[in-house]
């Protein structure tokens, strides 16, 4: 077996199992470890400037986080958290290098296998929520909300977002046969997103889809594309509304939807609620420029984490560490937005990854996303695609000649 095929199998396995995370380390983590070690040894990676600069920022961020662990209430657990962060950042690094070396087919491989993993999670969510399999309800739901093969319904909802954005893009811009298949896949993913009852995931997915549609319109080259996108969008929205309306007629869905759709949740209010915790976090950040150490906030100052990844990173790694985290995240977003302006074959993949990543960046303001695997997958894809742009221009120039 050639090095390219062996690498493709490893990446496909890691992506397809990325949604099966009942416990840690998960199967996907073991496969990703093989990817991290194996792909550079196989010689199938090419690391560009954007990737290396961002990874350097993550190395410094983790180092500052480890230094702050010295004042954590539970040093061993805090160190483990930072080591996991380093592992996920290494995964993004190697994935970026893999995609950069041959961007178009490798982007499709990553996303197609990621969607396959989301289909597995969706099937588990349906089996549990609707009790299609004995004892599946307790295994695949949590507090009446579908969690599928994840530990938390909020993570299920957020993990489905990139798959929904990708399949929606195929429906809007790819050949009809591929578009129809993507539409059939997208619908159950959207229903599983609904059953996760994650308000943040609902909002971020909707926002990402709006961004995808808008970017698709402003970057299109043909009037026929605009007509196609308009028709598909209208049909898709009508179909989705009808499907969601039918689901809401079910008592098990409608009641919880009405409760979760409210913006006034009891656990958000008061000094021990979500917003009270964020207010405490801001005060602690201002008073501790070197950070208070990972998990100290939830162990000492508040019943749970801050539900804001940016505040958490400032507490975990101090002012400099939090700034490095923000620079990398928002720098990645800016790089993707800048690169997708260029008319190359990578414009579509960049639109998909940047729009999906933007949704997660916004969702980070209301939940801790620092160890979400799909966050690092998208980040690595953007790094790799942006680094591949110069070589893509060169290849297209040679083809034109």
C-alpha angles and dihedrals in degrees: 000000000000123000091248093054093045090051091047091053091050094048092044091052093048093049096043092052096041090100095055103085109139089141140004132284088037127193088259090058092055091049091046089052087056089049092050093051101031107045097060089046090052090053096235098124134086118189117208134194098267092051095047095046092050093046090051088055090051092049090053091045093053091046090054090046091052090049090052090051087078088078097040118121089232109029097183094053092043092052091049089054092054093046090053089051090053091049092052091047090051088052090053090049095053093041089052091051091048094051094042092058093059107002110179103051093035093051089053091048093052095046097041091052091044089054089050089056090050090052088056090051091047093051090051091048092053093044091053102038095048093035093236090155124042112260091005092115094069092042100048104030136061124199090343093309126112114249099166111191093342129092094235133037090223091059092048090054094047093045091054092055098078091047091050092048092049095048090044090054091051089050091052102043113014130086115291097254092053090042093055092050091048091050091052090051095044097056099063090043089057091048091051088050088054092050091052086067089208108154092194093051092047092053097042093047092049090049092049091050091051090050091049092051092046094047090046090055097046094046099043119115102199134057089223089062090057091050091047093049092048093051094044092046093051093047091045094050092047092048092047093048091050092048093048090045090054091049092050090056087068110093092223090058106032098055096050091043091057090050096046095043090066115100091208103078118167094229091057094060135073132030092297094045130095096273094041089054092051090052090053090048093055091053092049092049092053091049097045114047091175093050133247097255132258116305093004091112095058094039098048114013109029139017092247143005121298095260088227116094094202094055090045093054092051089052093044098047107014130243095310094046093048090049092051090050091051092045092053096044097045091036089055090050092048092048091052093048092048095046096048089063089074116089103235134125087266095062093092095049090047092051091052097046096041094048092048092046091049089058091053092046090056093044088055088074091069104031140027108261098166096114101034107128094210089056090061092041091056092043091052091048092053092049092050096045093048091049089050095056097088093050089045090055090049093049093049091047091054090048092051091050 
